[in-house]
């Protein structure tokens, strides 16, 4: 009996324990569900409220950045379109100057041959008239010779005034410089993101080239062929706009330092003392020769035309048209066949080239903000290439110039011998 009672008690206690365990397990589930659900809802509501509160600010910032980007893109697009328009105009000018240069070169050849043929024919007629006796044949030869000499005089006056060989060289220079500008604009477009400064610089250079190399022959637009003094040609705007660049290796200095600035000053000093002075001296000499030849040719043909009236009178006056006509043909051949006007224009262009180098260096050094200058290393390399030297040779030239300055050597011959 006792065993039966003990077993019943144990079974009862185990059942009660199971109930208690089940109650302990199942009863807390209800409050856990009720408590957790409101937490999730409140978190979702807080996130929604936060997103609602912050979305207008983010949308405003996004729209602001998009507006700035669109504005910059539209500015770059406008500048790019304008540069393409300028590029088309420059290409048209290149073709136009090429065609006009060929035309004026033909003028020089045709006028030279025609005037020489007229002059020599008139001289031959004067010589034949000197051997004829008085009569109708003598009068006809004298009149024909005088008319031909007069025609040669008028044609020479026109030809010496316009100087076709010099006009041809002007067109060659204009075509070359416009092609150079065309390549620079193409490079600016290829680098990407052109701005208004690039457009203004290109426009100023186009207008400066149009002014330096005009096309009309009449009026005040034509360049003076016989100036009082030799002056270098100027084909750039008064203020050069250099292409800006920034070097990542040199940081804020943009490739410039005090040593490079001193080097550029010394190089320009050498150019002034040596090259510019040489071209100025040669230019003045060629200008005087061209003036003398331009006066002598028409003067001799005019004398020959007047001397034709005295042919056939058995006097030494018969030699005047023969001698004058022969000398006129020789002088005309030397002036226009040798293209003395072209040589003068070549010296003007060379002097202008060195003047442009001087102006570009001065404009770069006058800019105090280094970031607004063209990159110093690139500027030095371009300067060396323009002077036909390597960068190391350019630095050596500057150091020699500085040493000559320290020694007090400023005479032209001695200065040149020490440098070169």
Short mmCIF file of C-alpha atoms in Angstrom, two decimals:
data_model
loop_
_atom_site.label_atom_id
_atom_site.label_comp_id
_atom_site.label_asym_id
_atom_site.label_seq_id
_atom_site.Cartn_x
_atom_site.Cartn_y
_atom_site.Cartn_z
CA UNK A 1 0.00 0.00 0.00
CA UNK A 2 2.77 2.33 0.88
CA UNK A 3 4.45 1.75 -2.50
CA UNK A 4 1.22 2.41 -4.31
CA UNK A 5 0.80 5.67 -2.44
CA UNK A 6 4.36 6.74 -3.11
CA UNK A 7 4.04 6.12 -6.84
CA UNK A 8 0.77 7.99 -7.00
CA UNK A 9 2.32 10.93 -5.21
CA UNK A 10 5.24 10.99 -7.59
CA UNK A 11 3.01 10.88 -10.62
CA UNK A 12 0.86 13.66 -9.25
CA UNK A 13 3.90 15.81 -8.51
CA UNK A 14 5.30 15.25 -12.01
CA UNK A 15 2.00 16.23 -13.59
CA UNK A 16 1.78 19.33 -11.50
CA UNK A 17 5.38 20.20 -12.43
CA UNK A 18 4.60 19.78 -16.12
CA UNK A 19 1.64 22.06 -15.80
CA UNK A 20 3.71 24.60 -14.01
CA UNK A 21 6.44 24.38 -16.69
CA UNK A 22 3.89 24.69 -19.47
CA UNK A 23 2.36 27.64 -17.75
CA UNK A 24 5.75 29.21 -17.30
CA UNK A 25 6.51 28.69 -20.97
CA UNK A 26 3.22 29.67 -22.58
CA UNK A 27 1.99 32.44 -20.37
CA UNK A 28 4.84 35.01 -21.08
CA UNK A 29 4.29 34.71 -24.86
CA UNK A 30 1.18 36.89 -24.81
CA UNK A 31 2.77 39.97 -23.22
CA UNK A 32 5.88 39.56 -25.38
CA UNK A 33 3.79 39.72 -28.54
CA UNK A 34 1.80 42.65 -27.26
CA UNK A 35 4.96 44.55 -26.22
CA UNK A 36 7.06 43.88 -29.33
CA UNK A 37 4.48 44.93 -31.93
CA UNK A 38 4.13 48.54 -30.75
CA UNK A 39 7.97 48.88 -30.75
CA UNK A 40 8.20 47.89 -34.40
CA UNK A 41 5.42 50.25 -35.35
CA UNK A 42 7.00 53.16 -33.49
CA UNK A 43 10.36 52.53 -35.18
CA UNK A 44 8.75 52.49 -38.61
CA UNK A 45 6.82 55.67 -37.84
CA UNK A 46 10.01 57.37 -36.59
CA UNK A 47 11.90 56.42 -39.73
CA UNK A 48 9.04 57.63 -41.90
CA UNK A 49 8.87 60.92 -40.05
CA UNK A 50 12.65 61.32 -40.27
CA UNK A 51 12.61 60.62 -43.97
CA UNK A 52 9.74 63.06 -44.46
CA UNK A 53 11.61 65.74 -42.52
CA UNK A 54 14.97 65.32 -44.31
CA UNK A 55 13.83 64.62 -47.88
CA UNK A 56 13.17 68.27 -48.82
CA UNK A 57 16.72 69.26 -47.79
CA UNK A 58 18.30 66.44 -49.75
CA UNK A 59 16.15 67.21 -52.77
CA UNK A 60 17.12 70.89 -52.56
CA UNK A 61 20.84 70.04 -52.37
CA UNK A 62 20.54 67.60 -55.26
CA UNK A 63 18.67 70.11 -57.38
CA UNK A 64 21.22 72.81 -56.51
CA UNK A 65 24.15 70.62 -57.62
CA UNK A 66 22.29 69.60 -60.75
CA UNK A 67 21.62 73.25 -61.56
CA UNK A 68 25.27 74.18 -61.14
CA UNK A 69 26.37 71.27 -63.30
CA UNK A 70 23.83 72.18 -65.99
CA UNK A 71 24.96 75.81 -65.90
CA UNK A 72 28.62 74.83 -66.26
CA UNK A 73 27.75 72.39 -69.01
CA UNK A 74 25.75 75.02 -70.88
CA UNK A 75 28.61 77.54 -70.52
CA UNK A 76 31.14 75.02 -71.84
CA UNK A 77 28.79 74.07 -74.66
CA UNK A 78 28.35 77.72 -75.69
CA UNK A 79 32.11 78.29 -75.62
CA UNK A 80 32.66 75.13 -77.64
CA UNK A 81 30.13 76.20 -80.27
CA UNK A 82 31.74 79.64 -80.50
CA UNK A 83 35.21 78.11 -80.85
CA UNK A 84 33.98 75.91 -83.69
CA UNK A 85 32.56 79.00 -85.42
CA UNK A 86 35.89 80.80 -85.04
CA UNK A 87 37.68 77.70 -86.30
CA UNK A 88 35.60 77.70 -89.47
CA UNK A 89 36.36 81.39 -90.06
CA UNK A 90 40.08 80.79 -89.52
CA UNK A 91 40.11 77.86 -91.95
CA UNK A 92 38.39 80.06 -94.54
CA UNK A 93 41.00 82.77 -94.05
CA UNK A 94 43.81 80.26 -94.53
CA UNK A 95 42.38 79.21 -97.89
CA UNK A 96 41.72 82.81 -98.89
CA UNK A 97 45.26 84.01 -98.10
CA UNK A 98 46.72 81.01 -99.94
CA UNK A 99 44.74 81.83 -103.08
CA UNK A 100 45.52 85.55 -102.96
CA UNK A 101 49.20 84.81 -102.33
CA UNK A 102 49.37 82.68 -105.47
CA UNK A 103 47.58 85.39 -107.43
CA UNK A 104 50.00 88.11 -106.32
CA UNK A 105 52.97 85.90 -107.03
CA UNK A 106 51.64 85.57 -110.58
CA UNK A 107 51.33 89.35 -110.72
CA UNK A 108 55.00 89.72 -109.86
CA UNK A 109 56.11 87.25 -112.56
CA UNK A 110 53.80 88.56 -115.30
CA UNK A 111 54.48 92.24 -114.63
CA UNK A 112 58.23 91.67 -114.46
CA UNK A 113 58.32 89.80 -117.78
CA UNK A 114 55.96 92.25 -119.47
CA UNK A 115 57.84 95.37 -118.38
CA UNK A 116 61.20 93.90 -119.31
CA UNK A 117 59.93 92.88 -122.74
CA UNK A 118 58.47 96.36 -123.32
CA UNK A 119 61.67 98.06 -122.15
CA UNK A 120 63.97 95.91 -124.26
CA UNK A 121 61.70 96.28 -127.31
CA UNK A 122 61.73 100.05 -126.94
CA UNK A 123 65.50 100.01 -126.54
CA UNK A 124 65.87 97.92 -129.71
CA UNK A 125 63.66 100.33 -131.64
CA UNK A 126 65.73 103.27 -130.43
CA UNK A 127 68.88 101.50 -131.59
CA UNK A 128 67.41 100.78 -135.02
CA UNK A 129 66.18 104.36 -135.31
CA UNK A 130 69.72 105.60 -134.64
CA UNK A 131 70.90 103.84 -137.82
CA UNK A 132 68.06 105.09 -140.02
CA UNK A 133 68.12 108.21 -142.09
CA UNK A 134 65.53 110.94 -141.79
CA UNK A 135 62.06 110.09 -142.99
CA UNK A 136 58.87 108.28 -142.08
CA UNK A 137 60.58 105.08 -140.80
CA UNK A 138 62.70 107.11 -138.39
CA UNK A 139 59.69 109.01 -137.07
CA UNK A 140 57.70 105.78 -136.59
CA UNK A 141 60.53 104.13 -134.70
CA UNK A 142 61.03 107.19 -132.51
CA UNK A 143 57.33 107.43 -131.67
CA UNK A 144 57.02 103.71 -131.01
CA UNK A 145 60.08 103.73 -128.77
CA UNK A 146 58.83 106.76 -126.83
CA UNK A 147 55.38 105.21 -126.36
CA UNK A 148 56.81 101.91 -125.16
CA UNK A 149 59.17 103.65 -122.72
CA UNK A 150 56.26 105.74 -121.43
CA UNK A 151 54.13 102.62 -120.94
CA UNK A 152 57.00 100.89 -119.12
CA UNK A 153 57.37 103.96 -116.88
CA UNK A 154 53.69 103.92 -115.89
CA UNK A 155 53.67 100.18 -115.26
CA UNK A 156 56.85 100.42 -113.19
CA UNK A 157 55.34 103.18 -111.03
CA UNK A 158 52.35 100.97 -110.25
CA UNK A 159 54.44 97.87 -109.70
CA UNK A 160 56.93 99.63 -107.44
CA UNK A 161 54.07 101.14 -105.45
CA UNK A 162 52.32 97.86 -104.65
CA UNK A 163 55.47 95.66 -104.53
CA UNK A 164 53.90 92.33 -105.59
CA UNK A 165 56.72 90.23 -104.11
CA UNK A 166 56.20 91.89 -100.75
CA UNK A 167 52.45 91.36 -101.01
CA UNK A 168 53.07 87.68 -101.70
CA UNK A 169 55.25 87.34 -98.61
CA UNK A 170 52.57 89.05 -96.52
CA UNK A 171 50.04 86.45 -97.64
CA UNK A 172 52.45 83.62 -96.91
CA UNK A 173 52.97 84.92 -93.39
CA UNK A 174 49.24 85.44 -92.89
CA UNK A 175 48.46 81.92 -94.06
CA UNK A 176 51.13 80.44 -91.79
CA UNK A 177 49.95 82.38 -88.74
CA UNK A 178 46.29 81.57 -89.36
CA UNK A 179 47.20 77.87 -89.65
CA UNK A 180 49.06 78.17 -86.35
CA UNK A 181 45.97 79.71 -84.75
CA UNK A 182 43.82 76.98 -86.28
CA UNK A 183 45.97 74.28 -84.68
CA UNK A 184 45.86 76.04 -81.30
CA UNK A 185 42.07 76.22 -81.38
CA UNK A 186 41.89 72.54 -82.33
CA UNK A 187 44.19 71.73 -79.39
CA UNK A 188 41.99 73.75 -77.02
CA UNK A 189 38.92 71.86 -78.20
CA UNK A 190 40.69 68.51 -77.92
CA UNK A 191 41.76 69.22 -74.33
CA UNK A 192 38.10 69.76 -73.43
CA UNK A 193 36.09 72.24 -71.37
CA UNK A 194 36.90 75.54 -73.18
CA UNK A 195 35.75 78.73 -71.47
CA UNK A 196 34.98 82.31 -72.38
CA UNK A 197 38.62 83.35 -72.00
CA UNK A 198 39.59 80.94 -74.78
CA UNK A 199 36.89 82.39 -77.03
CA UNK A 200 37.96 85.98 -76.33
CA UNK A 201 41.62 85.15 -76.92
CA UNK A 202 40.87 83.48 -80.25
CA UNK A 203 38.69 86.39 -81.39
CA UNK A 204 41.35 88.95 -80.48
CA UNK A 205 44.01 87.05 -82.37
CA UNK A 206 41.84 86.74 -85.48
CA UNK A 207 41.16 90.49 -85.48
CA UNK A 208 44.84 91.28 -84.87
CA UNK A 209 45.87 89.09 -87.82
CA UNK A 210 43.26 90.73 -90.06
CA UNK A 211 44.68 94.12 -89.14
CA UNK A 212 48.31 93.06 -89.60
CA UNK A 213 47.75 91.47 -93.02
CA UNK A 214 45.00 93.37 -94.85
CA UNK A 215 43.79 92.27 -98.27
CA UNK A 216 42.75 95.55 -99.99
CA UNK A 217 45.29 97.26 -102.26
CA UNK A 218 43.57 100.65 -102.41
CA UNK A 219 42.92 103.14 -99.66
CA UNK A 220 44.58 103.31 -96.31
CA UNK A 221 44.20 99.61 -95.53
CA UNK A 222 47.29 98.56 -97.48
CA UNK A 223 50.50 98.39 -95.50
CA UNK A 224 53.09 101.06 -96.22
CA UNK A 225 55.73 99.55 -98.49
CA UNK A 226 58.31 102.31 -97.95
CA UNK A 227 58.09 103.45 -94.30
CA UNK A 228 60.41 106.07 -92.90
CA UNK A 229 62.02 103.56 -90.56
CA UNK A 230 62.11 99.80 -90.23
CA UNK A 231 59.58 98.52 -87.72
CA UNK A 232 58.86 94.86 -86.87
CA UNK A 233 55.53 93.44 -87.91
CA UNK A 234 52.91 93.10 -85.15
CA UNK A 235 50.22 90.43 -85.52
CA UNK A 236 49.16 89.78 -81.92
CA UNK A 237 46.73 91.66 -79.64
CA UNK A 238 48.01 94.28 -77.23
CA UNK A 239 47.53 91.90 -74.28
CA UNK A 240 48.48 88.31 -74.89
CA UNK A 241 46.16 85.70 -73.40
CA UNK A 242 48.33 82.70 -72.58
CA UNK A 243 46.84 79.25 -72.21
CA UNK A 244 46.78 78.49 -68.50
CA UNK A 245 48.01 75.22 -67.07
CA UNK A 246 48.57 73.73 -63.66
CA UNK A 247 51.29 71.27 -62.82
CA UNK A 248 50.37 68.64 -60.24
CA UNK A 249 54.00 68.00 -59.40
CA UNK A 250 54.88 71.57 -58.49
CA UNK A 251 51.70 72.47 -56.63
CA UNK A 252 50.86 76.13 -56.15
CA UNK A 253 54.00 77.41 -57.89
CA UNK A 254 52.64 76.16 -61.22
CA UNK A 255 56.13 75.30 -62.43
CA UNK A 256 57.54 78.77 -61.75
CA UNK A 257 60.38 79.77 -59.44
CA UNK A 258 62.81 82.65 -59.13
CA UNK A 259 65.49 80.84 -61.11
CA UNK A 260 63.16 80.32 -64.08
CA UNK A 261 62.06 83.96 -64.04
CA UNK A 262 65.69 85.11 -64.09
CA UNK A 263 66.38 82.69 -66.94
CA UNK A 264 63.54 84.12 -69.03
CA UNK A 265 64.73 87.69 -68.40
CA UNK A 266 68.26 86.83 -69.48
CA UNK A 267 67.05 85.09 -72.63
CA UNK A 268 64.98 88.11 -73.65
CA UNK A 269 67.96 90.36 -72.95
CA UNK A 270 70.06 88.27 -75.33
CA UNK A 271 67.33 88.42 -77.99
CA UNK A 272 67.17 92.22 -77.68
CA UNK A 273 70.93 92.72 -77.88
CA UNK A 274 71.68 90.23 -80.64
CA UNK A 275 68.79 89.13 -82.85
CA UNK A 276 66.52 92.16 -82.74
CA UNK A 277 69.38 94.57 -83.42
CA UNK A 278 70.68 92.47 -86.32
CA UNK A 279 67.29 92.28 -88.01
CA UNK A 280 66.69 95.98 -87.47
CA UNK A 281 70.04 96.82 -89.09
CA UNK A 282 69.43 94.50 -92.04
CA UNK A 283 65.86 95.69 -92.43
CA UNK A 284 66.91 99.34 -92.65
CA UNK A 285 69.58 98.44 -95.21
CA UNK A 286 67.14 96.51 -97.44
CA UNK A 287 64.59 99.31 -97.10
CA UNK A 288 67.11 101.86 -98.44
CA UNK A 289 68.08 99.58 -101.32
CA UNK A 290 64.44 98.98 -102.24
CA UNK A 291 63.65 102.70 -102.18
CA UNK A 292 66.62 103.46 -104.42
CA UNK A 293 65.69 100.77 -106.94
CA UNK A 294 62.01 101.77 -106.92
CA UNK A 295 62.97 105.35 -107.83
CA UNK A 296 65.72 104.47 -110.30
CA UNK A 297 63.67 102.17 -112.55
CA UNK A 298 60.86 104.58 -113.53
CA UNK A 299 63.35 107.45 -113.66
CA UNK A 300 65.52 105.68 -116.22
CA UNK A 301 62.58 104.63 -118.42
CA UNK A 302 61.31 108.22 -118.29
CA UNK A 303 64.72 109.51 -119.38
CA UNK A 304 64.75 106.93 -122.17
CA UNK A 305 61.30 108.07 -123.33
CA UNK A 306 62.47 111.68 -123.46
CA UNK A 307 65.75 110.73 -125.13
CA UNK A 308 63.92 108.91 -127.91
CA UNK A 309 63.09 112.32 -129.42
CA UNK A 310 66.78 112.97 -130.11
CA UNK A 311 67.51 109.67 -131.83
CA UNK A 312 68.81 109.91 -135.42
CA UNK A 313 70.39 113.37 -135.25
CA UNK A 314 73.97 112.02 -135.42
CA UNK A 315 74.71 113.11 -131.86
CA UNK A 316 75.63 111.41 -128.58
CA UNK A 317 72.01 111.96 -127.42
CA UNK A 318 71.15 108.86 -129.41
CA UNK A 319 72.92 106.82 -126.75
CA UNK A 320 70.65 108.12 -123.95
CA UNK A 321 67.61 105.89 -124.63
CA UNK A 322 69.84 102.91 -125.28
CA UNK A 323 71.78 103.24 -122.04
CA UNK A 324 68.76 104.24 -119.95
CA UNK A 325 66.57 101.44 -121.30
CA UNK A 326 69.22 98.80 -120.70
CA UNK A 327 69.87 99.98 -117.13
CA UNK A 328 66.12 100.15 -116.42
CA UNK A 329 65.67 96.52 -117.51
CA UNK A 330 68.61 95.44 -115.35
CA UNK A 331 67.38 97.36 -112.28
CA UNK A 332 63.84 96.12 -112.71
CA UNK A 333 65.07 92.53 -112.96
CA UNK A 334 67.18 92.92 -109.82
CA UNK A 335 64.40 94.59 -107.81
CA UNK A 336 61.46 92.37 -108.69
CA UNK A 337 63.27 89.27 -109.92
CA UNK A 338 65.40 89.30 -106.78
CA UNK A 339 62.24 90.11 -104.76
CA UNK A 340 63.81 92.80 -102.63
CA UNK A 341 60.39 93.71 -101.23
CA UNK A 342 59.90 90.10 -100.13
CA UNK A 343 63.26 90.19 -98.30
CA UNK A 344 62.20 93.37 -96.51
CA UNK A 345 58.92 91.76 -95.44
CA UNK A 346 60.82 88.68 -94.28
CA UNK A 347 62.99 90.84 -92.03
CA UNK A 348 59.87 92.54 -90.70
CA UNK A 349 58.31 89.18 -89.85
CA UNK A 350 61.53 87.96 -88.18
CA UNK A 351 61.79 91.12 -86.11
CA UNK A 352 58.13 90.75 -85.16
CA UNK A 353 58.75 87.16 -84.08
CA UNK A 354 61.40 88.24 -81.56
CA UNK A 355 59.22 91.13 -80.46
CA UNK A 356 56.39 88.68 -79.78
CA UNK A 357 58.71 86.52 -77.66
CA UNK A 358 59.64 89.57 -75.64
CA UNK A 359 55.99 90.54 -75.18
CA UNK A 360 54.95 87.03 -74.15
CA UNK A 361 57.69 86.78 -71.50
CA UNK A 362 56.92 90.25 -70.11
CA UNK A 363 53.18 89.56 -69.95
CA UNK A 364 53.84 86.25 -68.16
CA UNK A 365 56.21 87.77 -65.60
CA UNK A 366 53.92 90.74 -64.94
CA UNK A 367 51.18 88.35 -63.77
CA UNK A 368 51.69 88.08 -60.00
CA UNK A 369 49.25 85.20 -59.51
CA UNK A 370 51.23 82.10 -60.44
CA UNK A 371 48.07 80.06 -60.94
CA UNK A 372 46.97 82.41 -63.73
CA UNK A 373 50.23 81.98 -65.64
CA UNK A 374 50.96 79.31 -68.17
CA UNK A 375 52.78 76.36 -66.63
CA UNK A 376 56.44 77.31 -66.17
CA UNK A 377 57.96 74.08 -67.44
CA UNK A 378 55.76 74.15 -70.53
CA UNK A 379 56.53 77.84 -71.11
CA UNK A 380 60.28 77.15 -70.91
CA UNK A 381 60.04 74.25 -73.35
CA UNK A 382 58.03 76.30 -75.85
CA UNK A 383 60.50 79.17 -75.59
CA UNK A 384 63.41 76.80 -76.26
CA UNK A 385 61.68 75.32 -79.31
CA UNK A 386 60.89 78.75 -80.74
CA UNK A 387 64.55 79.73 -80.45
CA UNK A 388 65.72 76.45 -81.97
CA UNK A 389 67.40 75.13 -78.83
CA UNK A 390 66.90 72.44 -76.24
CA UNK A 391 65.92 73.30 -72.68
CA UNK A 392 69.46 72.64 -71.43
CA UNK A 393 70.91 74.89 -74.16
CA UNK A 394 68.47 77.63 -73.26
CA UNK A 395 69.53 77.44 -69.61
CA UNK A 396 73.18 77.51 -70.66
CA UNK A 397 72.52 80.60 -72.78
CA UNK A 398 70.87 82.34 -69.83
CA UNK A 399 73.76 81.47 -67.50
CA UNK A 400 76.31 82.80 -70.02
CA UNK A 401 74.33 86.00 -70.39
CA UNK A 402 74.24 86.44 -66.62
CA UNK A 403 78.01 85.86 -66.37
CA UNK A 404 78.63 88.39 -69.16
CA UNK A 405 76.46 90.88 -67.32
CA UNK A 406 78.47 90.33 -64.16
CA UNK A 407 81.72 90.84 -66.07
CA UNK A 408 80.39 94.01 -67.68
CA UNK A 409 80.61 92.75 -71.27
CA UNK A 410 78.03 94.67 -73.28
CA UNK A 411 79.77 95.34 -76.60
CA UNK A 412 78.00 93.57 -79.42
CA UNK A 413 80.92 91.60 -80.90
CA UNK A 414 82.43 90.55 -77.60
CA UNK A 415 79.02 89.82 -76.13
CA UNK A 416 78.10 87.62 -79.11
CA UNK A 417 81.44 85.80 -79.04
CA UNK A 418 81.02 84.89 -75.40
CA UNK A 419 77.46 83.68 -75.91
CA UNK A 420 77.86 81.80 -79.16
#
